[in-house]
Coordinates of C-alpha atoms in Angstrom, one line a residue:
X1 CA 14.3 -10.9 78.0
X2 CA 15.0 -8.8 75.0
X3 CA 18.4 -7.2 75.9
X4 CA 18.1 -4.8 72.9
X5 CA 15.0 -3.2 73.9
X6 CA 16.4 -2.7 77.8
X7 CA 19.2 -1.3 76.2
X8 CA 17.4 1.1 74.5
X9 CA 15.5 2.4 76.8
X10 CA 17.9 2.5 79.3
X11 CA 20.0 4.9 76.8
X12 CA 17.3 6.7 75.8
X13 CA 16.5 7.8 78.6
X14 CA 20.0 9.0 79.1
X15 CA 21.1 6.3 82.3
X16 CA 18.8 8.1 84.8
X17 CA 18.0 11.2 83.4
X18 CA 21.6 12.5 82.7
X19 CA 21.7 15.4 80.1
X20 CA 23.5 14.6 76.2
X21 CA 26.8 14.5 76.6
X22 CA 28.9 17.6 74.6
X23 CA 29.5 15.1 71.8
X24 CA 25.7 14.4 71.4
X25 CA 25.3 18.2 71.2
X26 CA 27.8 18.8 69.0
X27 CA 26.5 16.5 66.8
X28 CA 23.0 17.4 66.9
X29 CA 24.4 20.8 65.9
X30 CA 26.8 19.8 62.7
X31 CA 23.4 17.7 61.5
X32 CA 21.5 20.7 61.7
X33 CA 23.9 23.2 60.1
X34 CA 24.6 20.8 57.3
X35 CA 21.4 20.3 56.6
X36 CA 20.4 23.9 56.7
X37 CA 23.1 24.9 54.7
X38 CA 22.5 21.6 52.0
X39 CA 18.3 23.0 51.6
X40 CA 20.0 26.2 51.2
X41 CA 22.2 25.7 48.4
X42 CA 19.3 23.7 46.5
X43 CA 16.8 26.7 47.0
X44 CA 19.5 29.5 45.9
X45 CA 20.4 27.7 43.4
X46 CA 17.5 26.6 41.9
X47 CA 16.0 30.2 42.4
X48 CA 18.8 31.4 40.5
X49 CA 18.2 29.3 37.6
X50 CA 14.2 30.6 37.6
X51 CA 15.2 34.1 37.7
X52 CA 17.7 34.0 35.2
X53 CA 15.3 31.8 32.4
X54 CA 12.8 34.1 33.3
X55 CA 14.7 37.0 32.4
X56 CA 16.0 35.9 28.7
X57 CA 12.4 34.6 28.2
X58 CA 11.2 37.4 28.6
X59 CA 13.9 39.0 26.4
X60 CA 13.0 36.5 23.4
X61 CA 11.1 33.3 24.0
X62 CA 11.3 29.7 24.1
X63 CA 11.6 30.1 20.1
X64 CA 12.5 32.7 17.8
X65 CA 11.5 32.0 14.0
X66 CA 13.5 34.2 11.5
X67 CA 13.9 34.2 7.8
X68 CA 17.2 32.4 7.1
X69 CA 19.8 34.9 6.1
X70 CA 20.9 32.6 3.4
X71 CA 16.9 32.6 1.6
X72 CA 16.8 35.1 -1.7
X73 CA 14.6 37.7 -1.3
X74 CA 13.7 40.2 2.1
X75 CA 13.8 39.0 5.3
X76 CA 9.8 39.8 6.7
X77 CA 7.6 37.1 7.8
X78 CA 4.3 37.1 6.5
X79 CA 1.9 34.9 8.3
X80 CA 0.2 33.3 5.4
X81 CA -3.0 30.4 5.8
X82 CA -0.3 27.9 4.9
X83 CA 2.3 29.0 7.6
X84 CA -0.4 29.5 10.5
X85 CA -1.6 26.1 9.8
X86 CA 2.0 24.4 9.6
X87 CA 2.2 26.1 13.7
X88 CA -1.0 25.2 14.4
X89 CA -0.6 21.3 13.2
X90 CA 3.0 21.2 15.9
X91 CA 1.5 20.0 19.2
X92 CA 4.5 21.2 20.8
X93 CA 3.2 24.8 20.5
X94 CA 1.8 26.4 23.4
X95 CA 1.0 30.1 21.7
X96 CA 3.0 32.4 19.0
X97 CA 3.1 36.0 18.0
X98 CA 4.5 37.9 15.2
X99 CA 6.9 40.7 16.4
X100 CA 7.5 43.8 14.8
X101 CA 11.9 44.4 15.9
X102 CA 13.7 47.5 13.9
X103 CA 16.8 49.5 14.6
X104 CA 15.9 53.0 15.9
X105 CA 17.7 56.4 17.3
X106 CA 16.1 57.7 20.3
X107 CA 17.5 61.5 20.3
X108 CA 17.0 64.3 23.1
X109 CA 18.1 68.2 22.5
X110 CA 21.4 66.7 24.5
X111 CA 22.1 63.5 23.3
X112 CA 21.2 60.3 21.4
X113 CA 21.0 56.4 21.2
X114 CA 20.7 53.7 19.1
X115 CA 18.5 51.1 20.4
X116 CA 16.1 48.6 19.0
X117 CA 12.3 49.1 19.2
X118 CA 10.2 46.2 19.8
X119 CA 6.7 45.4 19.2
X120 CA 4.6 44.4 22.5
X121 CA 2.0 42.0 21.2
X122 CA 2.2 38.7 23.2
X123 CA 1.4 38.4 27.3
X124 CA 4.7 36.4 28.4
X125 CA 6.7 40.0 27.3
X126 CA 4.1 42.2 29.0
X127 CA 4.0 40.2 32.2
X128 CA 7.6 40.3 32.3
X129 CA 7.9 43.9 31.8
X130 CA 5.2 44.9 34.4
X131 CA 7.6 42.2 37.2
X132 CA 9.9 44.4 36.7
X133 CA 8.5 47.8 36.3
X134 CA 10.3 50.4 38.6
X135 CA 8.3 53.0 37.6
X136 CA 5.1 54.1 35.6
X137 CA 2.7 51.8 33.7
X138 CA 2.7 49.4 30.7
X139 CA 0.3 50.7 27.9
X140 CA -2.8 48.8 26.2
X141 CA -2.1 49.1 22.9
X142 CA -4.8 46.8 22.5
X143 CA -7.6 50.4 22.8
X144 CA -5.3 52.0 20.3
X145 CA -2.7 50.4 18.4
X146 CA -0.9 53.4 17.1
X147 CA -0.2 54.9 20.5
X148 CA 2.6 56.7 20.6
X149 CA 4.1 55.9 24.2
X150 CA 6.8 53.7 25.2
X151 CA 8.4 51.3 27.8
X152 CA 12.1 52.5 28.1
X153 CA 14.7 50.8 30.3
X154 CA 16.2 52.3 33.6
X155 CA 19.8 52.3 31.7
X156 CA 18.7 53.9 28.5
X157 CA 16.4 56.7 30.3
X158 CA 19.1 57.4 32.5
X159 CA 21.9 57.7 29.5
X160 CA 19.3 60.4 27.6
X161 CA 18.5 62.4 31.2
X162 CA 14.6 60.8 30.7
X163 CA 12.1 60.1 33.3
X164 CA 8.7 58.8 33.4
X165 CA 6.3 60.8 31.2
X166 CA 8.9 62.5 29.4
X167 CA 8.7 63.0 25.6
X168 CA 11.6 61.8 23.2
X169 CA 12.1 62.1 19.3
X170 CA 12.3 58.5 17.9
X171 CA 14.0 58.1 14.3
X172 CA 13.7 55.6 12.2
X173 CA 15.9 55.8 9.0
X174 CA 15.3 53.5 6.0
X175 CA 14.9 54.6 2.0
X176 CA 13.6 57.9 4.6
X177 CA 13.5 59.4 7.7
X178 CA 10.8 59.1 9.8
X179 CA 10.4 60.8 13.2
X180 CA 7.8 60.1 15.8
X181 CA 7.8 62.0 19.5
X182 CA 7.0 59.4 22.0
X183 CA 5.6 59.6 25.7
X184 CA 8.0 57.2 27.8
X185 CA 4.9 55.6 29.5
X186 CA 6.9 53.0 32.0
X187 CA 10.8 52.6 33.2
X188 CA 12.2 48.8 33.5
X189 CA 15.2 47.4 34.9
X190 CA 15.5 43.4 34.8
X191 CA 19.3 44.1 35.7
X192 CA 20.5 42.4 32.1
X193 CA 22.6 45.5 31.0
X194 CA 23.0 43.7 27.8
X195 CA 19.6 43.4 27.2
X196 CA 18.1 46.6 29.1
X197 CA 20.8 48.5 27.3
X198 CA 19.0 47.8 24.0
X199 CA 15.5 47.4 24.0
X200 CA 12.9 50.0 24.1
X201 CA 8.9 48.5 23.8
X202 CA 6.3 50.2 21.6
X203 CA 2.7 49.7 19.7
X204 CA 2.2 47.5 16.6
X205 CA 1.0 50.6 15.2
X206 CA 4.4 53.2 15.7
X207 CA 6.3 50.1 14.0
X208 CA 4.1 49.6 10.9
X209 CA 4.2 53.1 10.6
X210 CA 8.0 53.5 10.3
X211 CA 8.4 50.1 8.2
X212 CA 5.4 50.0 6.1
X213 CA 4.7 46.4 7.5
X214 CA 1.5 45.0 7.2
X215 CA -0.6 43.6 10.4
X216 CA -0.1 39.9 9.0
X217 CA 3.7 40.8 8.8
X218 CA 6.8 41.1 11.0
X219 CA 10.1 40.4 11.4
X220 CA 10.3 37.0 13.4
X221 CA 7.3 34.8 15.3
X222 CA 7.8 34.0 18.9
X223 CA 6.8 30.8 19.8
X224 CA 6.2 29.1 23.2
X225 CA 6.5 25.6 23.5
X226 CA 4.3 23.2 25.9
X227 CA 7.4 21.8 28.1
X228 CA 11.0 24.0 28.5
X229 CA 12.9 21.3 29.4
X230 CA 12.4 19.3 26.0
X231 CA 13.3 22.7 24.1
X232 CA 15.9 21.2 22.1
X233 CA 13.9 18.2 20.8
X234 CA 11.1 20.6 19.7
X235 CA 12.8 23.3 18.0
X236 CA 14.5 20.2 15.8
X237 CA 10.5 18.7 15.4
X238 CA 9.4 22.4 14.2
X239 CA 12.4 22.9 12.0
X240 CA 11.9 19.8 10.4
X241 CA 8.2 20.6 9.5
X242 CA 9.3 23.7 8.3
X243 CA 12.3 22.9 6.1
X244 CA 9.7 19.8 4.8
X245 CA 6.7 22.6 4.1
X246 CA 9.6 24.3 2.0
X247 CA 10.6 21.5 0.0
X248 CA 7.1 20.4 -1.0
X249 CA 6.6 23.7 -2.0
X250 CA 3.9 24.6 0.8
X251 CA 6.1 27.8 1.8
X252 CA 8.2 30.4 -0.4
X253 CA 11.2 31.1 2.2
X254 CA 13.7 29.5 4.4
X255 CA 13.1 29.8 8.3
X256 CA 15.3 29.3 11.0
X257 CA 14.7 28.9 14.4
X258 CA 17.1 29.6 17.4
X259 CA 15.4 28.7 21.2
X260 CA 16.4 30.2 24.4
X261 CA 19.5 27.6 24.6
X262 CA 21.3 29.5 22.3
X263 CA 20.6 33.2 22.8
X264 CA 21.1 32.3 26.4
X265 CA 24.0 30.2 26.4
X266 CA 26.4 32.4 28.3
X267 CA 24.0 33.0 31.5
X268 CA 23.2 29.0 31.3
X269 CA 26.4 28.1 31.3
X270 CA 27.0 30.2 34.2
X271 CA 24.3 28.8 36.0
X272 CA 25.9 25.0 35.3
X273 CA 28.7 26.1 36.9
X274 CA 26.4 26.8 39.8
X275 CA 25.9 23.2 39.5
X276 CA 29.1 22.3 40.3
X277 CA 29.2 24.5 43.4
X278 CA 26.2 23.0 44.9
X279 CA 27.5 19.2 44.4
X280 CA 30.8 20.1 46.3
X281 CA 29.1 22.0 49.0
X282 CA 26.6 19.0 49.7
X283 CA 29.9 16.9 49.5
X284 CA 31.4 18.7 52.6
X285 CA 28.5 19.3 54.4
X286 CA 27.1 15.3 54.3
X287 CA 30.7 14.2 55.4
X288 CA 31.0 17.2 57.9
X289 CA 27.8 15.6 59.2
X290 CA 28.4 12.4 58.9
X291 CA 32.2 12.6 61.0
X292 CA 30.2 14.3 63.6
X293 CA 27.8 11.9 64.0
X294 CA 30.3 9.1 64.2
X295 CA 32.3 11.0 66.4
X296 CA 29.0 11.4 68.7
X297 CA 28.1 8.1 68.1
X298 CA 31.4 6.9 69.5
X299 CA 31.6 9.2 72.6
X300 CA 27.9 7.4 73.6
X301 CA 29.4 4.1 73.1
X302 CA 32.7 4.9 75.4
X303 CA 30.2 6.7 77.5
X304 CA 28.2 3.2 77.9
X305 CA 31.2 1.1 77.3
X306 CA 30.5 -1.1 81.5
X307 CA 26.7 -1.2 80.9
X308 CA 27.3 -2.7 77.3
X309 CA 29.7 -5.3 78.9
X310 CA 27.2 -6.0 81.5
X311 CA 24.1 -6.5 79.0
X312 CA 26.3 -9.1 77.2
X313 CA 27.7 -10.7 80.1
X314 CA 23.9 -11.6 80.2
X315 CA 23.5 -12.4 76.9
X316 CA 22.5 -10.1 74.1
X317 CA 24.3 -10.6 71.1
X318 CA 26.4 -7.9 69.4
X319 CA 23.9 -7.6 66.4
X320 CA 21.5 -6.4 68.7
X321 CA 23.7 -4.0 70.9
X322 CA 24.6 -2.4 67.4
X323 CA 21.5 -1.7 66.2
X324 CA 20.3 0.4 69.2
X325 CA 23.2 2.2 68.9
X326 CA 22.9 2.7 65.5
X327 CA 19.0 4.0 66.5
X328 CA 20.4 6.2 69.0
X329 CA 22.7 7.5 66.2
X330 CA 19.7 8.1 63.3
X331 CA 17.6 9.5 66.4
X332 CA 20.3 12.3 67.2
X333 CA 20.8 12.8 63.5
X334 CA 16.5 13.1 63.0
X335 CA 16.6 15.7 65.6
X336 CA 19.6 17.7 64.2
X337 CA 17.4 17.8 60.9
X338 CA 14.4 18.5 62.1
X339 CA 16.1 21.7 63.7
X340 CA 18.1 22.6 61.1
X341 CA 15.0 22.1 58.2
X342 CA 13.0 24.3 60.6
X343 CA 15.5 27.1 60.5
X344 CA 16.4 27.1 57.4
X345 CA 12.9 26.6 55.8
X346 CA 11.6 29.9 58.0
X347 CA 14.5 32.1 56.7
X348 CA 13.9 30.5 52.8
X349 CA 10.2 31.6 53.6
X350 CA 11.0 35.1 54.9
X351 CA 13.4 35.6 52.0
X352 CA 11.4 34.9 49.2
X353 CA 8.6 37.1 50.5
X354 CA 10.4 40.3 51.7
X355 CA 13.9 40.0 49.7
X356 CA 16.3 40.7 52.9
X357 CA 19.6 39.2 51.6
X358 CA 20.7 41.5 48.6
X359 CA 23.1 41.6 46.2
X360 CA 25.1 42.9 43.5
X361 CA 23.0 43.2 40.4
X362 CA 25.6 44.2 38.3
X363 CA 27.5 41.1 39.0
X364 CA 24.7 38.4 39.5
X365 CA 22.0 40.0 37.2
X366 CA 19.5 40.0 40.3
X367 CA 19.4 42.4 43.2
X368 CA 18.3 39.9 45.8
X369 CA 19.3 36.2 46.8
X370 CA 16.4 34.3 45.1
X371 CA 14.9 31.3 46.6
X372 CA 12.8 28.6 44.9
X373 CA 10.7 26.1 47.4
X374 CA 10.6 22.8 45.9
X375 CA 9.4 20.4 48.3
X376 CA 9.9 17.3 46.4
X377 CA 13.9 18.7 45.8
X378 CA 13.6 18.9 49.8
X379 CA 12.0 15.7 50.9
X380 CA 14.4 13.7 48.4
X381 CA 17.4 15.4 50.1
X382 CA 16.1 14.5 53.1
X383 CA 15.6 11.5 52.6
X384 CA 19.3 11.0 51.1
X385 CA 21.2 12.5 53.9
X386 CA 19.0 10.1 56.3
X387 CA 20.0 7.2 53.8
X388 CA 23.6 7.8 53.8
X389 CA 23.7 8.2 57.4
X390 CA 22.5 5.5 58.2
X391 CA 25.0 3.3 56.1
X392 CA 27.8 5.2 57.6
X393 CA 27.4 4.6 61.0
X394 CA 27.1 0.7 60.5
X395 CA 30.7 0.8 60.2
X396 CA 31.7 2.3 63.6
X397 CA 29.2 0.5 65.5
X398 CA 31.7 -2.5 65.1
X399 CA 33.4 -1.5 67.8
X400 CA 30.7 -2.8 69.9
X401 CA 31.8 -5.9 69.1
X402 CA 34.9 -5.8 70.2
X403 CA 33.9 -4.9 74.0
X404 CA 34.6 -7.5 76.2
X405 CA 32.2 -8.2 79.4
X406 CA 35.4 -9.6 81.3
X407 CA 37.2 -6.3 80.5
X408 CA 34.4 -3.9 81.9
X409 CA 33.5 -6.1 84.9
X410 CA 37.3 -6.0 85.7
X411 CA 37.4 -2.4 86.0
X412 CA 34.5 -2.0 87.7

């Protein structure tokens, strides 16, 4: 007869029909909430780290290319032949644009501010403008590349008393002044002060007209590599080309290129430290899940402590006994994260479509909890809770061992 099996389904059944015990339920519970809070912490986290690369991508780029401050001579980028074909040779290169970035003094009859105007040439900028677009509309300078209408931040339109479709005198001030009245077309707010605080977006056309510049000229490239994650390695393949083209003479200037690493260190090293948070809170949570489960694990065993004595008074070994036990465990601790990956994947859901959990923007650069739905992230957690589960509770089921038949068919 194959004790382990009767076993089974003898306690699977729950001896007759009996409901779980409390420590079963309790159990079932800590599994779920520990799971539902260890999906959580991935998705949050992971949504932050989106959000807040989105948001100094779409500041700068994956790659900004400047003229070195240490080359002789002025610091515009002309996009020569020789230059366009040393970008176009780098297979690292998704797409690049030459922007147009000049100091500027935005000045109503009240008050003024000095704030950088920026070309809007390539998509990545204008799609990230429009995502966060609180009010009015992102021109096409494309019809007309000398339109004179801006995108103005929440922060700086609020500072000069502006609003949407309001008119502003824009000064640029070089070997002259020059003085253009703009339209403020659109009002942004990304919720990066030190950002929003600074940048205003115009045509090609106002900033050749202030500067003088040529359309094959600007003041740095933006480049967009194939793969973020290798952005390190191929900023140091580029600059090498570069510095190469310079020294064989191909190119006249020195270029320097700084990626998103560096102009965004500060919010990515605030977003490592997120890091850290998440590996303690999945610490506490697997081993507030884990001592539940052994503790509900025990209370089944004490609960069947006569009926195992009787099943080995017949003859099933105590590898066997264990091991149902052990199933009973991993089934308790399947249900409790089944339960607990519902719940938490229908609130994940709900919040990354209708934003319900807010926050402070001012303090965590977003005005929502963002959310980020990586299933593979998910199943691999999964997956690792089960795992470790598992090789905790072989060491509690020991006890099993230890039952004696003679001891339970005394005290019956």
């Amino acid at each position: 007869m194959n004790y382990a099996l009767y076993l089974g389904r003898r306690l699977a059944l729950g001896s007759g029909g009996r409901k779980a015990s409390p420590g079963v339920k309790v159990a079932t519970a800590a599994i779920a909430l520990s799971v539902a809070v260890m999906v959580a912490s991935i998705a949050i986290v992971m949504g932050f780290k989106r959000e807040i690369t989105d948001k100094v991508l779409g500041f700068t780029s994956h790659i900004v290319m400047t003229v070195n401050a240490d080359s002789e001579g002025d610091n515009i980028i002309t996009m020569t032949p020789t230059l366009k074909k040393i970008l176009d040779s780098q297979d690292c290169i998704r797409d690049y644009s030459l922007q147009i970035s000049i100091p500027t003094i935005l000045k109503t009859p009240n008050d003024f501010k000095g704030i950088f105007l920026k070309t809007l040439e390539d998509k990545a900028t204008r799609e990230f403008l429009r995502s966060n677009l609180i009010s009015g509309r992102i021109p096409d300078y494309s019809q007309d590349s000398t339109r004179l209408e801006i995108v103005l931040s929440r922060m700086a339109a609020s500072q000069l008393g502006l609003q949407q479709d309001d008119k502003v005198d824009c000064y640029f001030i070089n070997d002259e002044v020059k003085v253009r009245r703009l339209k403020i077309a659109g009002i942004f707010d990304s919720h990066f002060d030190a950002y929003d605080d600074l940048m205003v977006y115009g045509s090609r056309g106002l900033a050749e007209a202030f500067t003088g510049l040529k359309p094959n000229q600007g003041s740095s490239i933006l480049i967009t590599t194939k793969d973020f994650n290798n952005l390190d390695e191929e900023t140091a393949i580029i600059q090498n080309s570069l510095n190469e083209a310079l020294a064989d003479g191909l190119i006249y200037k020195s270029y320097y290129l700084e990626n998103a690493n560096i102009q965004g260190a500060s919010y990515f090293h605030w977003l490592s430290m997120l890091d850290t948070n998440v590996i303690v809170v999945l610490t506490l949570m697997m081993i507030v899940g884990c001592v539940t489960l052994i503790s509900g694990m025990l209370t089944i065993i004490l609960d069947k402590k006569r009926f195992i004595g009787l099943v080995k008074a017949l003859g099933a070994p105590n590898g066997k006994v264990r091991q149902v036990f052990i199933y009973l465990a991993l089934r308790v601790a399947m249900i409790g994260m089944l339960v607990g990956n519902a719940m938490i994947f229908a609130v994940l859901i709900l919040q990354d479509k209708y934003h319900m959990f807010k926050l402070d923007a001012s303090s965590y650069y977003i005005d929502f909890v963002p959310v980020e739905m990586n299933w593979t992230a998910f199943i691999i957690l999964n997956i690792g809770v089960l795992s470790v589960i598992y090789f905790t509770l072989i060491f509690p089921s020991r006890i099993i061992s230890k039952i004696a038949p003679s001891e339970t068919m005394r005290s019956e």
